[in-house]
């Protein structure tokens, strides 16, 4: 465990040197959040839908942005570069699991940016959240559990997709597939409860809705306690299934890996 | 002018061959962009149509805004993206200094040798298809004037997109580190124009019209085409000015770039 903590701290520290980048990250996140505020104010003022309140949507956007920032990772890109310059052979020699290393590295890299970008918009949204209904004492632990699982699941999917880098010549495009699919089937842009039926049904067959959509539903108490356990169980099953797959893929990848020089 | 054409076409062929060297990657990349941009189009449509209307625009009409933005980005970025993103690293490595010794203007040499980016064909096709579907669903009747207006609007918008890429690259003359101002200009501000600007407060409408005129990229031409209201009190001629504004900011961005070049000191590498 201490080894992973070291990796986490090292990648956090190297992020801390980019003060200007963090500052502009805050500006960018603030502007995006402002757009969402005006957008949902305009949409909700039409009065067409009464299943969604303005504080609901603010919390929706807030939790989504925090989780997505925290799990943003370019595993394929890292593997690609490491294969081209040969450092992959060094990384494989380390007495540490590559997946654990990637996870610690990703979290360390993202946590600073995610927190600095979320804190200002959290403060900003306090002005608008007066009418918000906060979750009760049963839903809070359920939310935390499902959000943690969501973060783990998002990493798992990104990691598994990233492993395909071992077989591809170039892989800058993998993240476009991931963001596209998680936006459609994970409801990261529009809540799935607005979706037409067939898309809603389809989303149950993929892991993406368990990353942020289900945790948010629990936080907003749109999910009953029994349903919450069902969604947590589904996320857990996805985790287990994908972990088995990634072990098999990893074994095949390291078997075929040839490093040219380096 | 003939030399110019010959130069461009030979640089273009080199760029196309470079992309086609990895054919599988090229195609996988295009499909990936379709999925990722398609997801945003789908999201905007579902969002607006669940409420019927956003600031007076229905779902299909709002799609036109993002459609124009993506299409003009495809055109502008296919010429200037490689140039804009590559300049900092070419300055750092010293390759840029070679451009200063060529018998054509360094700006032209940089743009040509950075190469035309063929990959933006994916942005272009997805936005073309979505806009065609959107216009059909609001039973838009294409007349010669309207189609001509649309083409001129896209050209003006492409000039605005090109201008923001050129302006963003100017920073590279002053700092060799990463360029957060570029991200701000190219992504954060443009996000406002995915929706009708009339839903935003007056100050933001003013900035998007007169300071960083991204509204001329899609909002004003679309408003003219679809007969939508523009911000209260603004001159009624604004929706027709996109080509003019495009030419103006494009010229300004080149002046800015040349000003940056004048202050450039080689890294000596």
Short mmCIF file of C-alpha atoms in Angstrom, two decimals:
data_model
loop_
_atom_site.label_atom_id
_atom_site.label_comp_id
_atom_site.label_asym_id
_atom_site.label_seq_id
_atom_site.Cartn_x
_atom_site.Cartn_y
_atom_site.Cartn_z
CA UNK A 1 0.00 0.00 0.00
CA UNK A 2 2.84 2.37 0.88
CA UNK A 3 4.24 1.99 -2.64
CA UNK A 4 1.01 3.24 -4.20
CA UNK A 5 0.85 6.10 -1.70
CA UNK A 6 4.33 7.13 -2.88
CA UNK A 7 3.24 7.14 -6.54
CA UNK A 8 0.15 9.15 -5.59
CA UNK A 9 2.20 11.74 -3.71
CA UNK A 10 4.77 12.04 -6.49
CA UNK A 11 2.26 12.69 -9.24
CA UNK A 12 0.35 15.12 -6.99
CA UNK A 13 3.55 17.02 -6.30
CA UNK A 14 4.44 17.35 -9.99
CA UNK A 15 0.95 18.78 -10.64
CA UNK A 16 1.38 21.38 -7.88
CA UNK A 17 4.09 23.13 -9.91
CA UNK A 18 1.60 24.14 -12.62
CA UNK A 19 -0.01 27.01 -10.72
CA UNK A 20 -1.06 28.93 -13.84
CA UNK A 21 -2.69 25.87 -15.36
CA UNK A 22 -4.70 25.33 -12.18
CA UNK A 23 -5.79 28.96 -12.19
CA UNK A 24 -7.06 28.74 -15.78
CA UNK A 25 -8.65 25.42 -14.93
CA UNK A 26 -10.67 27.28 -12.29
CA UNK A 27 -11.67 29.97 -14.83
CA UNK A 28 -12.70 27.30 -17.35
CA UNK A 29 -14.68 25.28 -14.82
CA UNK A 30 -16.34 28.46 -13.54
CA UNK A 31 -17.43 29.51 -17.04
CA UNK A 32 -18.75 26.03 -17.84
CA UNK A 33 -20.71 26.07 -14.62
CA UNK A 34 -22.13 29.54 -15.36
CA UNK A 35 -23.30 28.29 -18.76
CA UNK A 36 -25.07 25.37 -17.06
CA UNK A 37 -26.73 27.74 -14.57
CA UNK A 38 -28.17 30.01 -17.29
CA UNK A 39 -29.02 27.07 -19.51
CA UNK A 40 -31.03 25.18 -16.90
CA UNK A 41 -32.65 28.37 -15.64
CA UNK A 42 -33.89 29.03 -19.18
CA UNK A 43 -35.02 25.43 -19.70
CA UNK A 44 -36.76 25.03 -16.35
CA UNK A 45 -38.51 28.41 -16.65
CA UNK A 46 -40.56 26.92 -19.52
CA UNK A 47 -42.39 24.92 -16.84
CA UNK A 48 -42.79 21.94 -19.18
CA UNK A 49 -41.22 19.41 -16.81
CA UNK A 50 -42.04 19.22 -13.15
CA UNK A 51 -39.84 16.21 -12.31
CA UNK A 52 -36.70 18.34 -12.05
CA UNK A 53 -35.90 21.34 -9.88
CA UNK A 54 -33.14 23.91 -10.36
CA UNK A 55 -31.15 22.84 -7.25
CA UNK A 56 -31.45 19.22 -8.51
CA UNK A 57 -29.73 20.18 -11.74
CA UNK A 58 -27.03 22.21 -9.99
CA UNK A 59 -26.15 19.25 -7.79
CA UNK A 60 -26.28 17.05 -10.88
CA UNK A 61 -23.77 19.21 -12.73
CA UNK A 62 -21.59 19.64 -9.63
CA UNK A 63 -21.24 15.94 -8.77
CA UNK A 64 -20.74 15.04 -12.43
CA UNK A 65 -17.96 17.57 -12.89
CA UNK A 66 -16.15 16.50 -9.71
CA UNK A 67 -16.21 12.77 -10.52
CA UNK A 68 -15.26 13.30 -14.17
CA UNK A 69 -12.33 15.55 -13.26
CA UNK A 70 -11.15 13.07 -10.67
CA UNK A 71 -11.19 10.13 -13.07
CA UNK A 72 -9.90 11.87 -16.19
CA UNK A 73 -7.12 9.64 -17.45
CA UNK A 74 -5.36 8.89 -20.69
CA UNK A 75 -4.16 5.35 -19.98
CA UNK A 76 -3.84 4.52 -23.68
CA UNK A 77 -1.69 7.59 -24.29
CA UNK A 78 0.61 6.78 -21.37
CA UNK A 79 1.09 3.20 -22.55
CA UNK A 80 1.62 4.36 -26.13
CA UNK A 81 4.38 6.81 -25.16
CA UNK A 82 5.99 4.27 -22.83
CA UNK A 83 6.04 1.71 -25.64
CA UNK A 84 7.52 4.12 -28.16
CA UNK A 85 10.35 5.34 -25.92
CA UNK A 86 10.89 1.96 -24.29
CA UNK A 87 10.25 3.00 -20.66
CA UNK A 88 7.50 0.36 -20.53
CA UNK A 89 10.14 -2.29 -19.83
CA UNK A 90 11.24 -0.30 -16.75
CA UNK A 91 7.66 0.06 -15.58
CA UNK A 92 7.03 -3.67 -15.92
CA UNK A 93 10.10 -4.42 -13.80
CA UNK A 94 8.77 -2.43 -10.87
CA UNK A 95 7.60 -4.53 -7.89
CA UNK A 96 4.12 -3.01 -8.15
CA UNK A 97 1.04 -3.89 -10.15
CA UNK A 98 0.73 -1.79 -13.31
CA UNK A 99 -2.97 -1.23 -12.73
CA UNK A 100 -2.42 -0.07 -9.16
CA UNK A 101 0.38 2.18 -10.35
CA UNK A 102 -1.90 3.71 -13.00
CA UNK A 103 -4.68 4.26 -10.48
CA UNK A 104 -2.40 5.96 -7.95
CA UNK A 105 -0.81 8.04 -10.71
CA UNK A 106 -4.20 9.13 -12.12
CA UNK A 107 -5.69 10.09 -8.76
CA UNK A 108 -2.54 11.97 -7.75
CA UNK A 109 -2.55 13.86 -11.02
CA UNK A 110 -6.24 14.76 -10.89
CA UNK A 111 -7.01 15.44 -7.27
CA UNK A 112 -5.44 18.89 -7.13
CA UNK A 113 -7.11 20.13 -10.31
CA UNK A 114 -10.45 18.55 -9.42
CA UNK A 115 -10.55 20.11 -5.96
CA UNK A 116 -9.35 23.56 -7.03
CA UNK A 117 -11.85 23.58 -9.90
CA UNK A 118 -14.77 22.29 -7.82
CA UNK A 119 -14.37 24.41 -4.70
CA UNK A 120 -15.12 27.78 -6.38
CA UNK A 121 -18.15 26.42 -8.23
CA UNK A 122 -19.35 24.80 -5.02
CA UNK A 123 -19.17 28.20 -3.30
CA UNK A 124 -20.86 29.82 -6.32
CA UNK A 125 -23.70 27.32 -6.21
CA UNK A 126 -24.36 27.92 -2.51
CA UNK A 127 -26.17 31.08 -3.63
CA UNK A 128 -28.59 29.00 -5.68
CA UNK A 129 -28.96 25.96 -3.48
CA UNK A 130 -31.25 27.44 -0.83
CA UNK A 131 -34.22 25.30 -1.85
CA UNK A 132 -32.21 22.09 -2.14
CA UNK A 133 -33.32 18.97 -0.28
CA UNK A 134 -30.26 17.29 1.23
CA UNK A 135 -30.15 13.50 1.46
CA UNK A 136 -31.15 11.81 4.70
CA UNK A 137 -28.87 9.71 6.89
CA UNK A 138 -29.61 6.48 5.00
CA UNK A 139 -28.96 7.95 1.58
CA UNK A 140 -25.66 9.66 2.45
CA UNK A 141 -23.67 6.47 3.11
CA UNK A 142 -25.36 4.80 0.13
CA UNK A 143 -24.37 7.74 -2.04
CA UNK A 144 -20.76 7.65 -0.83
CA UNK A 145 -20.56 3.92 -1.47
CA UNK A 146 -22.00 4.15 -4.97
CA UNK A 147 -19.89 7.23 -5.83
CA UNK A 148 -16.70 5.43 -4.78
CA UNK A 149 -17.75 2.43 -6.86
CA UNK A 150 -18.53 4.79 -9.74
CA UNK A 151 -15.05 6.31 -9.59
CA UNK A 152 -13.50 2.83 -9.49
CA UNK A 153 -15.69 1.66 -12.37
CA UNK A 154 -14.80 4.67 -14.53
CA UNK A 155 -11.12 3.97 -13.93
CA UNK A 156 -11.64 0.29 -14.72
CA UNK A 157 -13.28 1.09 -18.07
CA UNK A 158 -10.59 3.64 -18.99
CA UNK A 159 -7.84 1.22 -18.01
CA UNK A 160 -9.31 -1.66 -20.00
CA UNK A 161 -9.77 0.54 -23.08
CA UNK A 162 -6.22 1.81 -22.58
CA UNK A 163 -4.78 -1.69 -22.69
CA UNK A 164 -5.79 -1.93 -26.36
CA UNK A 165 -2.81 0.40 -26.95
CA UNK A 166 -0.65 -2.74 -26.89
CA UNK A 167 -2.23 -3.85 -30.17
CA UNK A 168 -2.70 -0.51 -31.97
CA UNK A 169 -0.24 1.61 -33.90
CA UNK A 170 -1.66 4.86 -32.64
CA UNK A 171 -4.37 5.35 -30.07
CA UNK A 172 -5.18 9.04 -29.60
CA UNK A 173 -8.74 8.26 -30.69
CA UNK A 174 -9.67 5.93 -27.83
CA UNK A 175 -10.66 8.79 -25.57
CA UNK A 176 -13.15 10.03 -28.17
CA UNK A 177 -14.97 6.70 -28.01
CA UNK A 178 -14.93 6.79 -24.21
CA UNK A 179 -16.22 10.36 -23.83
CA UNK A 180 -18.85 9.81 -26.51
CA UNK A 181 -20.17 6.59 -25.04
CA UNK A 182 -20.12 7.83 -21.45
CA UNK A 183 -21.91 11.02 -22.49
CA UNK A 184 -24.67 9.06 -24.28
CA UNK A 185 -25.05 6.09 -21.96
CA UNK A 186 -23.79 7.63 -18.72
CA UNK A 187 -25.90 10.76 -18.83
CA UNK A 188 -22.97 13.06 -18.14
CA UNK A 189 -24.48 15.85 -20.25
CA UNK A 190 -28.23 15.35 -19.88
CA UNK A 191 -29.84 13.29 -17.08
CA UNK A 192 -31.02 9.92 -18.38
CA UNK A 193 -34.52 10.56 -17.01
CA UNK A 194 -35.02 12.94 -19.98
CA UNK A 195 -34.06 10.23 -22.50
CA UNK A 196 -36.40 8.48 -24.93
CA UNK A 197 -37.33 4.94 -23.80
CA UNK A 198 -35.05 2.92 -26.07
CA UNK A 199 -31.92 4.87 -25.06
CA UNK A 200 -32.91 4.51 -21.40
CA UNK A 201 -33.21 0.75 -21.82
CA UNK A 202 -29.94 0.54 -23.70
CA UNK A 203 -28.11 2.37 -20.90
CA UNK A 204 -28.91 -0.51 -18.51
CA UNK A 205 -26.81 -2.85 -20.64
CA UNK A 206 -23.63 -0.79 -20.30
CA UNK A 207 -21.50 0.18 -17.28
CA UNK A 208 -21.53 3.96 -17.89
CA UNK A 209 -24.73 4.87 -16.00
CA UNK A 210 -23.25 3.55 -12.74
CA UNK A 211 -20.36 6.04 -12.83
CA UNK A 212 -22.20 9.26 -11.97
CA UNK A 213 -25.86 8.93 -12.88
CA UNK A 214 -26.85 6.33 -10.27
CA UNK A 215 -24.84 7.96 -7.43
CA UNK A 216 -26.47 11.33 -8.21
CA UNK A 217 -29.92 9.75 -8.21
CA UNK A 218 -29.21 8.39 -4.74
CA UNK A 219 -27.96 11.79 -3.57
CA UNK A 220 -31.12 13.48 -4.87
CA UNK A 221 -33.17 10.69 -3.21
CA UNK A 222 -34.85 9.87 -6.52
CA UNK A 223 -33.83 6.29 -5.76
CA UNK A 224 -35.42 4.27 -2.95
CA UNK A 225 -33.12 2.41 -0.55
CA UNK A 226 -33.88 -0.98 -2.14
CA UNK A 227 -33.24 0.37 -5.66
CA UNK A 228 -30.02 1.95 -4.44
CA UNK A 229 -28.76 -1.46 -3.31
CA UNK A 230 -29.68 -2.90 -6.71
CA UNK A 231 -27.66 -0.25 -8.54
CA UNK A 232 -24.72 -0.69 -6.15
CA UNK A 233 -24.82 -4.43 -6.76
CA UNK A 234 -24.92 -3.89 -10.53
CA UNK A 235 -21.88 -1.60 -10.34
CA UNK A 236 -20.08 -4.20 -8.22
CA UNK A 237 -20.83 -6.95 -10.74
CA UNK A 238 -19.51 -4.76 -13.56
CA UNK A 239 -16.34 -4.14 -11.53
CA UNK A 240 -15.75 -7.83 -10.93
CA UNK A 241 -16.50 -8.80 -14.54
CA UNK A 242 -14.27 -6.11 -16.04
CA UNK A 243 -11.43 -6.85 -13.58
CA UNK A 244 -11.40 -10.47 -14.74
CA UNK A 245 -11.34 -9.34 -18.37
CA UNK A 246 -8.53 -6.85 -17.77
CA UNK A 247 -6.36 -9.55 -16.11
CA UNK A 248 -6.76 -11.77 -19.20
CA UNK A 249 -6.06 -8.87 -21.56
CA UNK A 250 -3.01 -7.84 -19.50
CA UNK A 251 -1.60 -11.36 -19.65
CA UNK A 252 -2.03 -11.47 -23.42
CA UNK A 253 -0.53 -7.99 -23.79
CA UNK A 254 2.65 -8.65 -21.82
CA UNK A 255 3.11 -11.90 -23.70
CA UNK A 256 3.11 -10.23 -27.10
CA UNK A 257 4.95 -7.07 -26.08
CA UNK A 258 8.19 -6.41 -27.90
CA UNK A 259 10.17 -3.32 -27.01
CA UNK A 260 12.42 -1.89 -29.65
CA UNK A 261 15.54 -0.68 -27.90
CA UNK A 262 14.73 2.00 -25.35
CA UNK B 1 -1.05 33.47 -57.29
CA UNK B 2 -0.17 30.45 -59.43
CA UNK B 3 2.91 29.82 -57.32
CA UNK B 4 0.73 30.05 -54.25
CA UNK B 5 -1.62 27.38 -55.61
CA UNK B 6 1.24 25.10 -56.60
CA UNK B 7 2.86 25.47 -53.21
CA UNK B 8 -0.42 24.72 -51.42
CA UNK B 9 -1.22 21.66 -53.50
CA UNK B 10 2.20 20.09 -53.00
CA UNK B 11 2.06 20.70 -49.24
CA UNK B 12 -1.50 19.29 -49.26
CA UNK B 13 -0.39 16.06 -50.94
CA UNK B 14 2.35 15.55 -48.36
CA UNK B 15 -0.18 15.99 -45.54
CA UNK B 16 -2.61 13.52 -47.09
CA UNK B 17 0.10 10.88 -47.53
CA UNK B 18 1.27 11.37 -43.95
CA UNK B 19 -2.25 10.67 -42.65
CA UNK B 20 -2.86 7.73 -44.94
CA UNK B 21 0.32 6.00 -43.77
CA UNK B 22 -1.75 4.72 -40.85
CA UNK B 23 -5.00 3.98 -42.65
CA UNK B 24 -6.60 1.95 -39.85
CA UNK B 25 -5.85 4.66 -37.30
CA UNK B 26 -7.23 7.31 -39.61
CA UNK B 27 -10.56 5.52 -40.01
CA UNK B 28 -10.83 4.57 -36.34
CA UNK B 29 -10.17 8.21 -35.50
CA UNK B 30 -12.92 9.46 -37.79
CA UNK B 31 -15.47 7.04 -36.31
CA UNK B 32 -14.39 8.09 -32.81
CA UNK B 33 -14.97 11.76 -33.64
CA UNK B 34 -18.39 10.94 -35.07
CA UNK B 35 -19.35 9.21 -31.82
CA UNK B 36 -17.99 11.95 -29.60
CA UNK B 37 -19.47 14.90 -31.54
CA UNK B 38 -22.61 12.90 -32.26
CA UNK B 39 -23.03 12.46 -28.49
CA UNK B 40 -22.99 16.24 -27.99
CA UNK B 41 -25.51 16.78 -30.80
CA UNK B 42 -27.73 14.09 -29.31
CA UNK B 43 -27.42 15.57 -25.81
CA UNK B 44 -28.34 19.07 -26.99
CA UNK B 45 -31.32 17.73 -28.92
CA UNK B 46 -32.66 15.59 -26.05
CA UNK B 47 -32.16 18.45 -23.59
CA UNK B 48 -33.96 21.11 -25.60
CA UNK B 49 -36.72 18.92 -26.96
CA UNK B 50 -37.66 17.62 -23.50
CA UNK B 51 -38.58 21.23 -22.70
CA UNK B 52 -39.91 22.00 -26.24
CA UNK B 53 -38.10 25.31 -26.40
CA UNK B 54 -34.94 27.15 -25.26
CA UNK B 55 -34.99 30.94 -25.46
CA UNK B 56 -37.40 30.79 -28.41
CA UNK B 57 -35.50 28.09 -30.34
CA UNK B 58 -36.69 24.49 -30.66
CA UNK B 59 -34.45 21.40 -30.56
CA UNK B 60 -33.69 21.26 -34.28
CA UNK B 61 -32.99 24.98 -34.41
CA UNK B 62 -30.53 24.80 -31.51
CA UNK B 63 -28.77 21.95 -33.36
CA UNK B 64 -28.03 24.46 -36.14
CA UNK B 65 -25.96 26.50 -33.68
CA UNK B 66 -23.66 23.65 -32.70
CA UNK B 67 -23.71 22.44 -36.32
CA UNK B 68 -22.40 25.76 -37.65
CA UNK B 69 -19.83 25.90 -34.87
CA UNK B 70 -18.47 22.40 -35.60
CA UNK B 71 -18.52 22.87 -39.38
CA UNK B 72 -16.66 26.18 -39.28
CA UNK B 73 -14.20 24.70 -36.79
CA UNK B 74 -13.61 21.82 -39.22
CA UNK B 75 -12.75 24.26 -42.00
CA UNK B 76 -10.73 26.71 -39.92
CA UNK B 77 -8.87 24.05 -37.96
CA UNK B 78 -8.03 21.93 -41.01
CA UNK B 79 -5.86 24.85 -42.14
CA UNK B 80 -4.60 26.20 -38.82
CA UNK B 81 -4.78 23.54 -36.09
CA UNK B 82 -1.41 21.85 -36.79
CA UNK B 83 0.18 25.25 -37.18
CA UNK B 84 -1.34 26.65 -33.99
CA UNK B 85 -0.63 23.69 -31.72
CA UNK B 86 2.78 22.94 -33.21
CA UNK B 87 4.28 26.43 -33.06
CA UNK B 88 5.37 26.27 -29.41
CA UNK B 89 7.29 23.04 -29.87
CA UNK B 90 8.85 24.25 -33.14
CA UNK B 91 10.06 27.36 -31.35
CA UNK B 92 11.41 25.29 -28.47
CA UNK B 93 13.32 22.94 -30.78
CA UNK B 94 14.61 25.78 -32.97
CA UNK B 95 12.93 24.48 -36.14
CA UNK B 96 10.95 27.69 -36.34
CA UNK B 97 14.10 29.70 -37.05
CA UNK B 98 14.41 27.94 -40.42
CA UNK B 99 11.11 29.54 -41.45
CA UNK B 100 12.69 32.95 -41.01
CA UNK B 101 15.21 32.19 -43.73
CA UNK B 102 12.74 31.06 -46.41
CA UNK B 103 11.84 33.23 -49.43
CA UNK B 104 8.18 33.42 -48.36
CA UNK B 105 6.71 35.13 -45.31
CA UNK B 106 7.36 33.09 -42.11
CA UNK B 107 3.61 32.94 -41.38
CA UNK B 108 2.83 31.34 -44.74
CA UNK B 109 5.76 28.98 -44.45
CA UNK B 110 4.69 27.88 -40.98
CA UNK B 111 1.08 27.30 -42.09
CA UNK B 112 2.11 25.39 -45.20
CA UNK B 113 4.75 23.22 -43.62
CA UNK B 114 2.61 22.42 -40.57
CA UNK B 115 0.27 20.93 -43.13
CA UNK B 116 -3.40 20.70 -43.89
CA UNK B 117 -5.15 18.44 -41.34
CA UNK B 118 -7.21 15.92 -43.29
CA UNK B 119 -8.74 14.44 -40.11
CA UNK B 120 -11.28 17.25 -39.80
CA UNK B 121 -13.29 15.55 -42.55
CA UNK B 122 -15.03 13.78 -39.63
CA UNK B 123 -16.18 17.05 -38.01
CA UNK B 124 -17.27 18.34 -41.40
CA UNK B 125 -19.35 15.30 -42.32
CA UNK B 126 -21.06 14.94 -38.94
CA UNK B 127 -22.03 18.63 -38.85
CA UNK B 128 -23.22 18.56 -42.47
CA UNK B 129 -25.47 15.55 -41.83
CA UNK B 130 -26.89 16.95 -38.58
CA UNK B 131 -27.62 20.36 -40.12
CA UNK B 132 -29.31 18.74 -43.13
CA UNK B 133 -31.54 16.68 -40.82
CA UNK B 134 -32.27 19.69 -38.61
CA UNK B 135 -33.22 21.91 -41.56
CA UNK B 136 -35.46 19.19 -42.99
CA UNK B 137 -37.29 18.69 -39.72
CA UNK B 138 -38.21 22.38 -39.53
CA UNK B 139 -39.29 22.23 -43.22
CA UNK B 140 -36.79 24.84 -44.30
CA UNK B 141 -37.15 25.71 -47.99
CA UNK B 142 -33.76 26.24 -49.58
CA UNK B 143 -33.72 29.10 -52.08
CA UNK B 144 -30.64 30.27 -53.96
CA UNK B 145 -30.32 33.33 -51.72
CA UNK B 146 -30.64 31.34 -48.50
CA UNK B 147 -28.10 28.72 -49.55
CA UNK B 148 -25.71 31.44 -50.65
CA UNK B 149 -26.20 33.23 -47.34
CA UNK B 150 -25.50 30.00 -45.46
CA UNK B 151 -22.29 29.36 -47.40
CA UNK B 152 -21.09 32.93 -46.83
CA UNK B 153 -21.96 32.57 -43.15
CA UNK B 154 -19.92 29.36 -42.86
CA UNK B 155 -16.99 31.07 -44.59
CA UNK B 156 -17.12 34.01 -42.19
CA UNK B 157 -17.38 31.62 -39.26
CA UNK B 158 -14.38 29.62 -40.51
CA UNK B 159 -12.36 32.84 -40.62
CA UNK B 160 -13.32 33.52 -36.99
CA UNK B 161 -12.25 30.00 -36.00
CA UNK B 162 -8.99 30.38 -37.91
CA UNK B 163 -8.40 33.78 -36.30
CA UNK B 164 -8.78 32.36 -32.79
CA UNK B 165 -6.28 29.58 -33.58
CA UNK B 166 -3.79 32.13 -34.96
CA UNK B 167 -4.30 34.49 -32.02
CA UNK B 168 -3.85 31.63 -29.56
CA UNK B 169 -0.56 30.59 -31.16
CA UNK B 170 0.86 34.11 -30.78
CA UNK B 171 1.42 33.37 -27.09
CA UNK B 172 4.18 30.94 -28.14
CA UNK B 173 6.45 33.86 -29.03
CA UNK B 174 6.46 34.97 -25.41
CA UNK B 175 6.32 31.79 -23.36
CA UNK B 176 7.40 28.28 -24.22
CA UNK B 177 5.34 26.56 -21.52
CA UNK B 178 1.79 25.29 -21.92
CA UNK B 179 -0.75 27.77 -23.16
CA UNK B 180 -3.87 28.00 -20.98
CA UNK B 181 -5.04 31.19 -22.71
CA UNK B 182 -5.38 29.19 -25.91
CA UNK B 183 -7.68 26.70 -24.19
CA UNK B 184 -9.71 29.59 -22.84
CA UNK B 185 -10.11 31.18 -26.27
CA UNK B 186 -10.67 27.96 -28.16
CA UNK B 187 -12.90 25.99 -25.80
CA UNK B 188 -14.25 27.75 -22.74
CA UNK B 189 -15.60 30.89 -24.45
CA UNK B 190 -16.92 29.02 -27.46
CA UNK B 191 -19.04 26.78 -25.23
CA UNK B 192 -21.43 29.72 -24.72
CA UNK B 193 -22.34 29.70 -28.39
CA UNK B 194 -23.75 26.15 -28.31
CA UNK B 195 -26.99 27.78 -27.12
CA UNK B 196 -28.87 30.94 -28.21
CA UNK B 197 -27.00 33.85 -26.60
CA UNK B 198 -30.32 35.44 -25.68
CA UNK B 199 -30.53 33.09 -22.66
CA UNK B 200 -27.43 34.72 -21.13
CA UNK B 201 -27.20 38.03 -19.23
CA UNK B 202 -26.64 41.24 -21.20
CA UNK B 203 -22.94 41.47 -20.29
CA UNK B 204 -22.18 38.05 -21.81
CA UNK B 205 -24.17 38.92 -24.96
CA UNK B 206 -22.09 42.09 -25.29
CA UNK B 207 -18.77 40.25 -24.91
CA UNK B 208 -19.75 37.57 -27.44
CA UNK B 209 -20.84 40.23 -29.95
CA UNK B 210 -18.33 43.06 -29.63
CA UNK B 211 -15.25 41.82 -27.70
CA UNK B 212 -14.72 38.16 -28.64
CA UNK B 213 -17.23 38.01 -31.51
CA UNK B 214 -17.95 34.26 -31.37
CA UNK B 215 -21.68 34.97 -31.75
CA UNK B 216 -21.04 35.84 -35.42
CA UNK B 217 -19.80 32.29 -35.88
CA UNK B 218 -23.22 30.71 -35.49
CA UNK B 219 -25.81 32.69 -33.53
CA UNK B 220 -26.22 35.69 -35.85
CA UNK B 221 -26.20 33.81 -39.17
CA UNK B 222 -28.60 31.20 -37.78
CA UNK B 223 -30.87 33.91 -36.34
CA UNK B 224 -31.06 35.58 -39.77
CA UNK B 225 -31.74 32.28 -41.51
CA UNK B 226 -34.40 31.08 -39.07
CA UNK B 227 -35.91 34.50 -38.34
CA UNK B 228 -35.04 34.57 -34.64
CA UNK B 229 -34.84 37.57 -32.34
CA UNK B 230 -31.43 39.08 -31.60
CA UNK B 231 -30.60 40.79 -28.25
CA UNK B 232 -32.85 43.76 -27.63
CA UNK B 233 -31.52 47.11 -28.84
CA UNK B 234 -28.82 45.64 -31.08
CA UNK B 235 -28.65 46.91 -34.72
CA UNK B 236 -30.85 44.83 -37.04
CA UNK B 237 -28.00 44.51 -39.52
CA UNK B 238 -25.78 42.41 -37.18
CA UNK B 239 -27.08 39.00 -38.38
CA UNK B 240 -25.81 39.78 -41.89
CA UNK B 241 -22.30 40.85 -40.93
CA UNK B 242 -20.62 37.47 -40.32
CA UNK B 243 -18.45 37.45 -43.48
CA UNK B 244 -17.32 41.00 -42.74
CA UNK B 245 -16.57 40.29 -39.07
CA UNK B 246 -14.78 37.11 -40.11
CA UNK B 247 -12.51 38.96 -42.54
CA UNK B 248 -11.85 41.68 -39.96
CA UNK B 249 -10.85 39.42 -37.06
CA UNK B 250 -8.81 37.23 -39.40
CA UNK B 251 -6.80 40.26 -40.54
CA UNK B 252 -6.43 41.40 -36.93
CA UNK B 253 -5.15 37.98 -35.86
CA UNK B 254 -2.45 38.07 -38.53
CA UNK B 255 -1.43 41.58 -37.42
CA UNK B 256 -1.26 40.26 -33.86
CA UNK B 257 0.88 37.31 -34.98
CA UNK B 258 3.28 39.61 -36.84
CA UNK B 259 3.49 41.85 -33.79
CA UNK B 260 4.40 38.76 -31.75
CA UNK B 261 6.99 37.75 -34.35
CA UNK B 262 8.62 41.17 -34.05
CA UNK B 263 9.14 40.55 -30.34
CA UNK B 264 10.41 37.02 -30.85
CA UNK B 265 13.85 36.13 -29.57
CA UNK B 266 15.15 32.75 -30.65
CA UNK B 267 15.80 30.18 -27.92
CA UNK B 268 19.13 29.63 -29.66
CA UNK B 269 18.75 25.88 -29.85
#
